[in-house]
Coordinates of C-alpha atoms in Angstrom, one line a residue:
M64 CA 38.6 -75.8 28.3
K65 CA 38.3 -72.3 29.8
S66 CA 42.0 -71.6 29.0
M67 CA 41.5 -72.6 25.4
I68 CA 38.5 -70.3 25.0
A69 CA 40.4 -67.5 26.6
K70 CA 43.4 -68.0 24.3
G71 CA 41.1 -68.0 21.3
V72 CA 39.1 -64.9 22.3
A73 CA 41.9 -62.8 23.6
P74 CA 43.3 -61.7 20.3
L75 CA 39.8 -60.8 19.0
L76 CA 39.0 -58.8 22.1
A77 CA 42.3 -56.9 21.9
A78 CA 41.6 -56.0 18.3
L79 CA 38.1 -54.9 18.9
L80 CA 38.8 -52.8 22.0
L81 CA 41.3 -50.8 19.9
T82 CA 38.4 -49.6 17.8
A83 CA 36.8 -46.3 18.9
C84 CA 33.5 -46.4 20.8
A85 CA 30.5 -46.4 18.6
T86 CA 28.7 -43.6 20.6
P87 CA 29.9 -40.1 19.7
E88 CA 30.7 -37.7 22.5
F89 CA 27.8 -35.4 23.3
K90 CA 28.5 -31.8 22.6
Q91 CA 26.2 -29.1 24.0
P92 CA 25.0 -27.0 21.1
A93 CA 25.9 -23.3 21.2
V94 CA 23.0 -21.0 21.7
E95 CA 23.3 -17.3 21.9
T96 CA 21.8 -16.2 25.2
P97 CA 21.8 -12.6 26.6
T98 CA 23.3 -11.9 29.9
A99 CA 20.3 -9.7 30.8
F100 CA 16.8 -9.2 29.5
R101 CA 16.3 -6.0 27.6
E102 CA 13.3 -5.1 29.7
S103 CA 15.4 -5.3 32.8
Q104 CA 17.5 -2.4 31.6
T105 CA 14.6 0.0 31.3
P106 CA 14.9 2.9 33.7
A107 CA 13.2 2.3 37.1
N108 CA 10.7 5.1 36.6
E109 CA 9.3 3.2 33.6
V110 CA 9.1 -0.3 35.0
E111 CA 7.3 -1.1 38.3
G112 CA 9.3 -3.4 40.5
V113 CA 12.5 -3.3 38.5
D114 CA 15.4 -1.1 39.7
G115 CA 17.3 -1.0 36.4
A116 CA 20.1 -3.3 37.6
R117 CA 21.6 -5.7 35.0
W118 CA 21.0 -9.3 35.7
K119 CA 23.8 -11.8 36.2
P120 CA 25.1 -14.0 33.4
A121 CA 23.2 -17.2 32.8
Q122 CA 24.5 -20.2 34.8
P123 CA 23.1 -23.8 35.1
A124 CA 20.3 -23.6 37.6
E125 CA 18.1 -26.7 36.9
A126 CA 18.6 -27.9 40.5
Q127 CA 17.4 -24.7 42.1
P128 CA 14.1 -25.0 44.0
R129 CA 11.1 -23.5 42.3
G130 CA 8.8 -23.4 45.3
Q131 CA 5.1 -22.9 45.5
W132 CA 5.0 -19.6 43.6
W133 CA 1.3 -19.1 43.9
L134 CA 1.7 -18.5 47.6
A135 CA 3.1 -15.1 46.7
F136 CA -0.5 -14.0 45.8
N137 CA -1.6 -14.6 49.4
D138 CA -4.9 -16.0 48.2
P139 CA -6.1 -19.2 50.1
A140 CA -8.8 -19.8 47.4
L141 CA -6.1 -19.9 44.7
T142 CA -4.0 -22.3 46.7
A143 CA -6.9 -24.6 47.3
L144 CA -7.7 -24.7 43.6
I145 CA -4.1 -25.5 42.5
D146 CA -3.9 -28.2 45.1
E147 CA -7.2 -29.7 43.9
A148 CA -6.1 -29.5 40.2
S149 CA -2.7 -31.1 41.0
A150 CA -4.5 -34.0 42.6
N151 CA -7.3 -34.6 40.0
N152 CA -6.4 -33.2 36.6
A153 CA -6.6 -35.8 33.9
N154 CA -3.8 -34.5 31.7
L155 CA -1.4 -34.5 34.7
S156 CA -2.3 -38.1 35.4
V157 CA -1.5 -39.0 31.8
A158 CA 1.9 -37.3 32.0
A159 CA 2.6 -39.2 35.3
A160 CA 1.7 -42.5 33.6
R161 CA 4.1 -41.7 30.8
V162 CA 6.9 -41.1 33.3
K163 CA 6.2 -44.6 34.7
Q164 CA 6.3 -46.1 31.3
A165 CA 9.6 -44.4 30.4
R166 CA 11.2 -45.5 33.7
A167 CA 10.0 -49.1 33.1
I168 CA 11.5 -49.0 29.6
A169 CA 14.8 -47.7 31.1
G170 CA 14.7 -50.7 33.4
I171 CA 14.2 -53.1 30.5
A172 CA 17.2 -51.6 28.7
A173 CA 19.3 -51.8 31.8
A174 CA 18.5 -55.6 32.1
D175 CA 20.6 -56.2 28.9
R176 CA 23.8 -55.3 30.9
V177 CA 23.6 -58.3 33.2
P178 CA 23.7 -62.0 32.4
Q179 CA 20.4 -63.6 31.5
I180 CA 19.8 -66.8 33.6
G181 CA 16.9 -69.1 33.3
V182 CA 15.8 -72.6 34.3
G183 CA 13.6 -75.2 32.6
I184 CA 12.1 -78.4 33.6
G185 CA 10.1 -80.7 31.2
A186 CA 9.1 -84.1 30.2
Q187 CA 8.8 -85.7 26.7
R188 CA 7.3 -88.9 25.4
A189 CA 8.3 -90.1 21.9
R190 CA 8.2 -93.1 19.7
S191 CA 10.8 -93.5 16.9
S192 CA 10.3 -95.5 13.7
A193 CA 12.4 -98.7 13.2
L194 CA 14.0 -97.2 10.1
E195 CA 15.2 -94.1 12.1
S196 CA 16.8 -96.5 14.6
G197 CA 18.5 -98.7 11.9
L198 CA 16.2 -101.7 12.5
P199 CA 14.4 -103.8 9.9
Q200 CA 11.1 -102.5 8.7
G201 CA 8.2 -103.6 10.9
T202 CA 10.3 -104.0 14.1
P203 CA 8.0 -103.1 17.0
M204 CA 9.2 -99.8 18.8
Q205 CA 8.1 -98.8 22.2
P206 CA 7.5 -95.2 23.2
V207 CA 10.1 -93.7 25.5
T208 CA 9.5 -91.1 28.3
S209 CA 12.3 -88.7 29.2
Y210 CA 12.6 -86.0 31.8
N211 CA 15.0 -83.1 31.8
A212 CA 16.1 -80.1 33.9
Q213 CA 18.3 -77.4 32.6
L214 CA 20.0 -74.2 33.8
T215 CA 20.8 -71.7 31.0
A216 CA 22.8 -68.5 30.9
S217 CA 23.7 -66.0 28.2
Y218 CA 25.6 -62.7 28.2
E219 CA 26.4 -60.2 25.4
V220 CA 29.8 -58.6 25.8
D221 CA 29.3 -54.9 25.1
L222 CA 32.3 -54.5 22.9
F223 CA 31.4 -51.2 21.3
G224 CA 29.0 -49.7 23.8
R225 CA 25.8 -50.6 22.0
V226 CA 24.1 -51.8 25.1
A227 CA 25.4 -49.0 27.2
A228 CA 24.2 -46.5 24.6
G229 CA 20.7 -48.1 24.6
V230 CA 20.6 -47.8 28.4
S231 CA 21.7 -44.2 28.2
A232 CA 19.1 -43.3 25.6
A233 CA 16.3 -45.0 27.7
R234 CA 17.4 -43.1 30.8
S235 CA 17.5 -39.8 28.9
D236 CA 14.0 -40.6 27.6
A237 CA 12.9 -41.2 31.2
A238 CA 14.4 -37.8 32.2
T239 CA 12.6 -36.2 29.2
S240 CA 9.3 -37.7 30.4
E241 CA 9.9 -36.4 33.9
A242 CA 10.7 -32.9 32.5
N243 CA 7.5 -33.0 30.4
Y244 CA 5.6 -34.0 33.5
R245 CA 6.9 -30.9 35.3
S246 CA 6.1 -28.8 32.2
V247 CA 2.5 -30.1 32.3
L248 CA 2.3 -29.5 36.0
L249 CA 3.6 -25.9 35.7
A250 CA 1.2 -25.3 32.8
L251 CA -1.7 -26.7 34.8
Q252 CA -0.9 -24.5 37.8
A253 CA -0.5 -21.4 35.6
D254 CA -3.8 -22.2 33.8
V255 CA -5.7 -22.6 37.0
A256 CA -4.3 -19.3 38.3
Q257 CA -5.0 -17.4 35.1
T258 CA -8.5 -18.8 34.8
Y259 CA -9.1 -18.0 38.4
F260 CA -8.1 -14.3 37.9
R261 CA -10.1 -14.1 34.7
L262 CA -13.1 -15.2 36.6
R263 CA -12.5 -12.7 39.4
A264 CA -12.0 -9.9 36.8
L265 CA -15.2 -10.9 35.1
D266 CA -17.0 -10.8 38.5
A267 CA -15.7 -7.3 39.0
E268 CA -16.7 -6.3 35.5
L269 CA -20.2 -7.7 36.1
D270 CA -20.5 -5.6 39.2
T271 CA -19.5 -2.5 37.2
V272 CA -22.1 -3.3 34.5
A273 CA -24.7 -4.1 37.2
R274 CA -24.1 -0.6 38.6
T275 CA -24.6 0.8 35.1
V276 CA -27.8 -1.1 34.6
Q277 CA -29.1 0.2 38.0
L278 CA -28.2 3.7 36.9
R279 CA -30.0 3.2 33.6
E280 CA -33.1 1.9 35.4
E281 CA -33.2 4.9 37.6
S282 CA -32.7 7.1 34.6
V283 CA -35.6 5.4 32.8
N284 CA -37.9 5.9 35.9
V285 CA -36.9 9.6 36.2
N286 CA -37.4 10.3 32.5
Q287 CA -40.7 8.4 32.5
R288 CA -42.0 10.7 35.3
R289 CA -40.7 13.8 33.6
F290 CA -42.3 12.7 30.3
D291 CA -45.6 12.1 32.1
L292 CA -45.4 15.6 33.5
G293 CA -44.5 17.0 30.1
D294 CA -41.1 18.3 31.1
I295 CA -39.3 16.3 28.3
G296 CA -40.1 14.8 25.0
E297 CA -40.3 11.2 24.0
F298 CA -36.8 11.4 22.5
D299 CA -35.1 11.5 25.9
L300 CA -37.3 8.7 27.2
S301 CA -36.5 6.5 24.2
R302 CA -32.8 7.1 24.5
A303 CA -32.9 6.2 28.2
R304 CA -34.7 2.9 27.4
T305 CA -32.2 2.2 24.7
E306 CA -29.3 2.7 27.0
L307 CA -30.9 0.4 29.6
S308 CA -31.4 -2.4 27.1
T309 CA -27.8 -2.0 25.9
A310 CA -26.4 -2.2 29.4
R311 CA -28.5 -5.3 30.1
A312 CA -27.2 -7.0 26.9
E313 CA -23.6 -6.3 27.9
A314 CA -24.3 -7.9 31.3
I315 CA -25.7 -11.0 29.5
G316 CA -22.6 -11.2 27.3
L317 CA -20.4 -11.0 30.4
Q318 CA -22.4 -13.8 32.0
R319 CA -21.7 -16.0 29.0
Q320 CA -17.9 -15.3 29.2
R321 CA -18.0 -16.1 32.9
A322 CA -19.8 -19.4 32.3
T323 CA -17.2 -20.4 29.8
A324 CA -14.4 -19.5 32.2
E325 CA -16.1 -21.4 35.0
H326 CA -16.4 -24.5 32.7
A327 CA -12.7 -24.3 31.8
L328 CA -11.8 -24.1 35.5
A329 CA -13.9 -27.2 36.2
V330 CA -12.0 -29.2 33.5
L331 CA -8.7 -28.1 35.0
L332 CA -9.9 -29.3 38.4
G333 CA -10.9 -32.6 37.0
K334 CA -14.6 -32.1 37.6
P335 CA -17.7 -32.2 35.3
A336 CA -18.6 -28.7 34.2
S337 CA -22.2 -29.4 35.0
N338 CA -21.4 -30.1 38.7
Y339 CA -19.1 -27.1 39.4
V340 CA -20.0 -23.7 40.5
A341 CA -17.3 -21.1 41.1
G342 CA -18.1 -18.6 43.9
R343 CA -18.1 -14.9 43.1
S344 CA -15.0 -13.0 44.2
P345 CA -14.5 -9.8 42.3
L346 CA -11.0 -8.7 41.7
L347 CA -11.2 -5.2 43.3
D348 CA -7.6 -4.0 42.9
A349 CA -4.0 -5.1 42.1
T350 CA -2.5 -4.4 45.5
A351 CA -2.3 -8.1 46.3
L352 CA -0.3 -9.0 43.2
P353 CA 3.4 -9.9 43.8
T354 CA 6.1 -7.8 42.4
I355 CA 8.6 -9.8 40.3
P356 CA 12.0 -9.3 42.1
A357 CA 14.5 -6.9 40.7
G358 CA 17.7 -8.4 39.5
L359 CA 16.0 -11.7 38.5
P360 CA 18.8 -13.7 36.9
S361 CA 18.4 -15.0 33.4
S362 CA 19.8 -18.3 34.6
L363 CA 16.2 -19.1 35.8
L364 CA 15.3 -19.8 32.2
E365 CA 17.4 -23.0 32.4
R366 CA 15.0 -24.2 35.0
R367 CA 12.2 -24.2 32.6
P368 CA 11.0 -27.8 32.3
D369 CA 10.5 -27.6 28.5
I370 CA 14.1 -26.6 28.0
V371 CA 15.2 -29.4 30.3
A372 CA 13.1 -31.8 28.3
A373 CA 14.7 -30.6 25.0
Q374 CA 18.1 -31.0 26.6
R375 CA 17.4 -34.6 27.6
A376 CA 15.9 -35.4 24.2
M377 CA 19.2 -34.3 22.6
E378 CA 21.1 -36.6 24.9
A379 CA 18.8 -39.5 24.0
S380 CA 19.2 -38.8 20.3
N381 CA 23.0 -38.7 20.6
A382 CA 23.0 -42.1 22.5
R383 CA 20.9 -43.7 19.8
I384 CA 23.5 -42.9 17.3
G385 CA 25.8 -45.2 19.3
V386 CA 23.1 -47.9 19.2
A387 CA 22.8 -47.5 15.4
R388 CA 26.6 -47.6 14.9
G389 CA 27.0 -50.6 17.2
A390 CA 24.8 -52.6 14.9
M391 CA 27.5 -52.3 12.3
F392 CA 30.2 -53.9 14.5
P393 CA 30.7 -57.5 15.7
A394 CA 28.6 -58.7 18.5
L395 CA 30.0 -61.2 21.0
T396 CA 27.6 -63.5 22.9
I397 CA 28.6 -66.1 25.6
S398 CA 26.1 -68.8 26.4
A399 CA 26.1 -71.8 28.6
A400 CA 23.6 -74.5 29.6
G401 CA 23.8 -77.4 32.0
G402 CA 21.4 -80.0 33.4
G403 CA 20.4 -83.6 33.4
V404 CA 18.2 -86.0 31.3
G405 CA 16.8 -89.3 32.7
G406 CA 14.1 -91.9 32.1
A407 CA 12.6 -91.1 35.5
F408 CA 12.3 -87.7 37.1
S409 CA 14.5 -88.9 40.0
D410 CA 17.2 -89.8 37.5
V411 CA 17.5 -86.2 36.2
F412 CA 19.5 -85.0 39.2
R413 CA 22.0 -88.0 39.2
W414 CA 25.6 -87.2 38.4
S415 CA 25.6 -89.7 35.5
S416 CA 22.7 -87.9 33.8
R417 CA 24.5 -84.6 33.6
S418 CA 25.0 -82.7 30.4
W419 CA 26.4 -79.2 29.6
V420 CA 27.3 -76.9 26.7
L421 CA 29.4 -73.8 26.5
G422 CA 29.2 -71.5 23.5
L423 CA 30.8 -68.4 22.1
L424 CA 29.2 -66.6 19.1
T425 CA 30.6 -63.7 17.2
S426 CA 28.3 -62.2 14.6
M427 CA 28.6 -59.2 12.3
P428 CA 26.5 -58.1 9.3
I429 CA 28.3 -58.3 5.9
I430 CA 25.6 -57.5 3.4
D431 CA 22.5 -55.7 4.6
G432 CA 21.5 -53.6 1.6
G433 CA 22.6 -50.4 3.4
R434 CA 20.1 -50.9 6.2
N435 CA 22.5 -50.2 9.1
R436 CA 24.1 -47.2 7.3
A437 CA 20.7 -45.7 6.7
N438 CA 19.8 -46.2 10.3
V439 CA 22.9 -44.3 11.4
E440 CA 22.0 -41.5 9.1
R441 CA 18.5 -41.4 10.4
S442 CA 19.8 -41.3 14.0
E443 CA 22.1 -38.4 13.1
A444 CA 19.2 -36.5 11.5
V445 CA 17.1 -37.0 14.6
L446 CA 19.9 -35.5 16.6
E447 CA 20.0 -32.5 14.3
E448 CA 16.3 -32.1 14.7
S449 CA 16.5 -32.3 18.5
V450 CA 19.3 -29.7 18.5
G451 CA 17.1 -27.3 16.5
T452 CA 14.2 -28.0 18.9
Y453 CA 16.4 -27.2 21.9
R454 CA 17.6 -23.9 20.3
Q455 CA 14.1 -22.9 19.4
S456 CA 12.9 -23.7 23.0
V457 CA 15.6 -21.4 24.4
L458 CA 14.8 -18.6 22.0
S459 CA 11.1 -18.9 22.7
A460 CA 11.7 -18.9 26.4
F461 CA 13.6 -15.6 26.3
A462 CA 10.9 -14.1 24.0
E463 CA 8.1 -15.1 26.4
V464 CA 9.9 -13.5 29.4
E465 CA 10.5 -10.3 27.4
D466 CA 6.9 -10.3 26.3
N467 CA 5.5 -10.6 29.8
L468 CA 8.0 -8.1 31.3
A469 CA 7.0 -5.6 28.6
G470 CA 3.4 -6.5 29.2
L471 CA 3.6 -5.7 32.9
R472 CA 5.5 -2.5 32.2
I473 CA 2.9 -1.3 29.7
L474 CA -0.1 -2.4 31.8
S475 CA 1.4 -0.6 34.8
G476 CA 1.6 2.6 32.8
Q477 CA -1.9 2.1 31.5
A478 CA -3.3 1.5 35.0
G479 CA -1.8 4.8 36.2
E480 CA -3.4 6.7 33.4
I481 CA -6.7 4.9 33.8
D482 CA -6.7 5.7 37.5
S483 CA -6.4 9.4 36.7
A484 CA -9.0 9.1 34.0
L485 CA -11.4 7.4 36.4
V486 CA -11.2 10.3 38.8
S487 CA -11.9 12.8 36.0
A488 CA -14.7 10.7 34.6
R489 CA -16.5 10.4 37.9
R490 CA -16.2 14.1 38.4
S491 CA -17.6 14.8 34.9
A492 CA -20.5 12.4 35.4
D493 CA -21.4 14.1 38.7
L494 CA -21.3 17.5 37.2
A495 CA -23.3 16.4 34.2
Q496 CA -26.0 15.0 36.4
K497 CA -26.3 18.2 38.4
L498 CA -26.4 20.3 35.2
Y499 CA -29.1 18.1 33.7
D500 CA -31.2 18.1 36.9
A501 CA -30.9 21.9 36.9
G502 CA -32.0 22.0 33.3
R503 CA -28.8 23.6 32.1
S504 CA -27.7 20.7 29.8
S505 CA -29.3 18.1 27.5
Y506 CA -29.9 14.5 28.3
L507 CA -27.4 13.6 25.5
E508 CA -24.6 15.4 27.4
L509 CA -25.5 13.4 30.6
L510 CA -25.6 10.1 28.6
D511 CA -22.2 10.9 27.1
A512 CA -20.7 11.5 30.6
Q513 CA -22.2 8.4 32.0
R514 CA -21.1 6.3 29.1
N515 CA -17.6 7.6 29.4
L516 CA -17.5 6.8 33.1
A517 CA -18.8 3.2 32.5
A518 CA -16.2 2.7 29.8
V519 CA -13.4 3.9 32.0
E520 CA -14.6 1.8 35.0
R521 CA -14.7 -1.4 32.8
T522 CA -11.3 -0.6 31.4
A523 CA -9.9 -0.3 34.9
V524 CA -11.3 -3.6 35.9
Q525 CA -10.0 -5.3 32.7
L526 CA -6.5 -3.9 33.3
R527 CA -6.5 -5.3 36.8
G528 CA -7.4 -8.8 35.4
N529 CA -4.8 -8.5 32.7
R530 CA -2.1 -7.5 35.2
A531 CA -2.9 -10.6 37.3
V532 CA -2.9 -12.9 34.3
T533 CA 0.3 -11.4 32.9
T534 CA 2.0 -11.8 36.3
V535 CA 1.2 -15.5 36.3
A536 CA 2.4 -15.7 32.7
L537 CA 5.8 -14.2 33.6
I538 CA 6.2 -16.6 36.5
R539 CA 5.4 -19.5 34.1
A540 CA 7.9 -18.1 31.6
L541 CA 10.6 -18.0 34.2
G542 CA 10.1 -21.7 35.0
G543 CA 7.7 -21.5 37.9
G544 CA 8.9 -19.0 40.5
W545 CA 12.0 -17.3 41.9
E546 CA 14.1 -16.9 45.0
A547 CA 15.3 -13.4 45.5
G548 CA 16.5 -14.0 49.0
R549 CA 16.0 -16.0 52.2
I550 CA 15.0 -14.9 55.6
G551 CA 15.0 -17.5 58.3
G552 CA 15.2 -20.2 55.7
Q553 CA 12.1 -18.9 53.9
A554 CA 12.2 -17.7 50.3
V555 CA 11.0 -14.1 50.0
A556 CA 10.3 -11.9 47.0
Q557 CA 11.8 -8.4 46.8
N558 CA 9.2 -5.7 46.5

């Protein structure tokens, strides 16, 4: 029997295997990528932390370790917050669940590559009519009970790679979900760090405004005494009170901003905003901020999880073209069943009760109204879409790195000028106070000097916060860290 089946199927298999595989070969789309970032070529005296060297050409670097990049900030509080968020954030748990789902779906698809074997045991009681049995009408018929046990097996021969393409697509989907999980994790870590630094910058700004409020209160007290003594008019006293109320209003506005940032941090940590209180920790200076290594290779962009996800999505779309094409070709299924049937359960397993069946089924659509062809066209269009998404992801990644490199360069230049302005503003305010106390200048001149000093101090604080936030944004744009070198097996950043 087996030899007869083999002789009948052999010519069909030979003809089918001569046909090309339904799944097209995946071709990596061409994307124009620079060998170096433009900002890295800026002269060293214009970019802090960059020596002007060109970066090496991009090479695949997905497998390179990213490391715990936040440790470069040397801030235990930040490390604790990121650890807490990684353990409790709701969005991250959703992404992790999606990874589990995708892996399970890949396992379901892979199950189609192996024979499906099952077993069944049952009992049946039936009564036939006399007419069905060929007996005269009215002949008494007794009900009959039968028992059966059966072992079944089926297997689809993957002639044109349809099953293999489905497995490949499901595995690529799982890899996409894993990359998306890493993207969510990186975004979470960066959001926690940026929100943390915004809080610290707001704390520092609140301290600056608090000093201004204290100065305005002292000014009101002094002007009140001088007004009572008749040394000044009501105009100077009214202006002093106006400046005090304005400074207090600014402090209240900053408190609202801090509350909003504190609530955002609570959500990132997976906590109710009502139950979370962030401790005050003013960001005093930028000396603790890490310097992005000089000569950072553009290949690190290929480690960005969103680009990896786009790459895997392309591979899944390409594999699904094979699934769609495979539906247009013949499908070959081999099935078999064997077991026993008896009037008593003990008779089921007797040799005389045995029964078996072996089947071979070849099926192929002939008229489907263009359904399969349309499905192929849809799959090809999905691949075109995923290619466009991949290219856009790469271009956006380079733009984000350039944006943040430029941002750090410009913020560094601003900070240098503000530091110089701060020295001059403090000197001007001190001189204005002395001249006013000596009666050699008006109160308006003193106010102008004090306002200028307060504005410069707040700008300096805001720049410190922006530099910290932009540094985190650059690390995020680079895929979550870097390794400029190793000392004793430990990754170190070049400063």
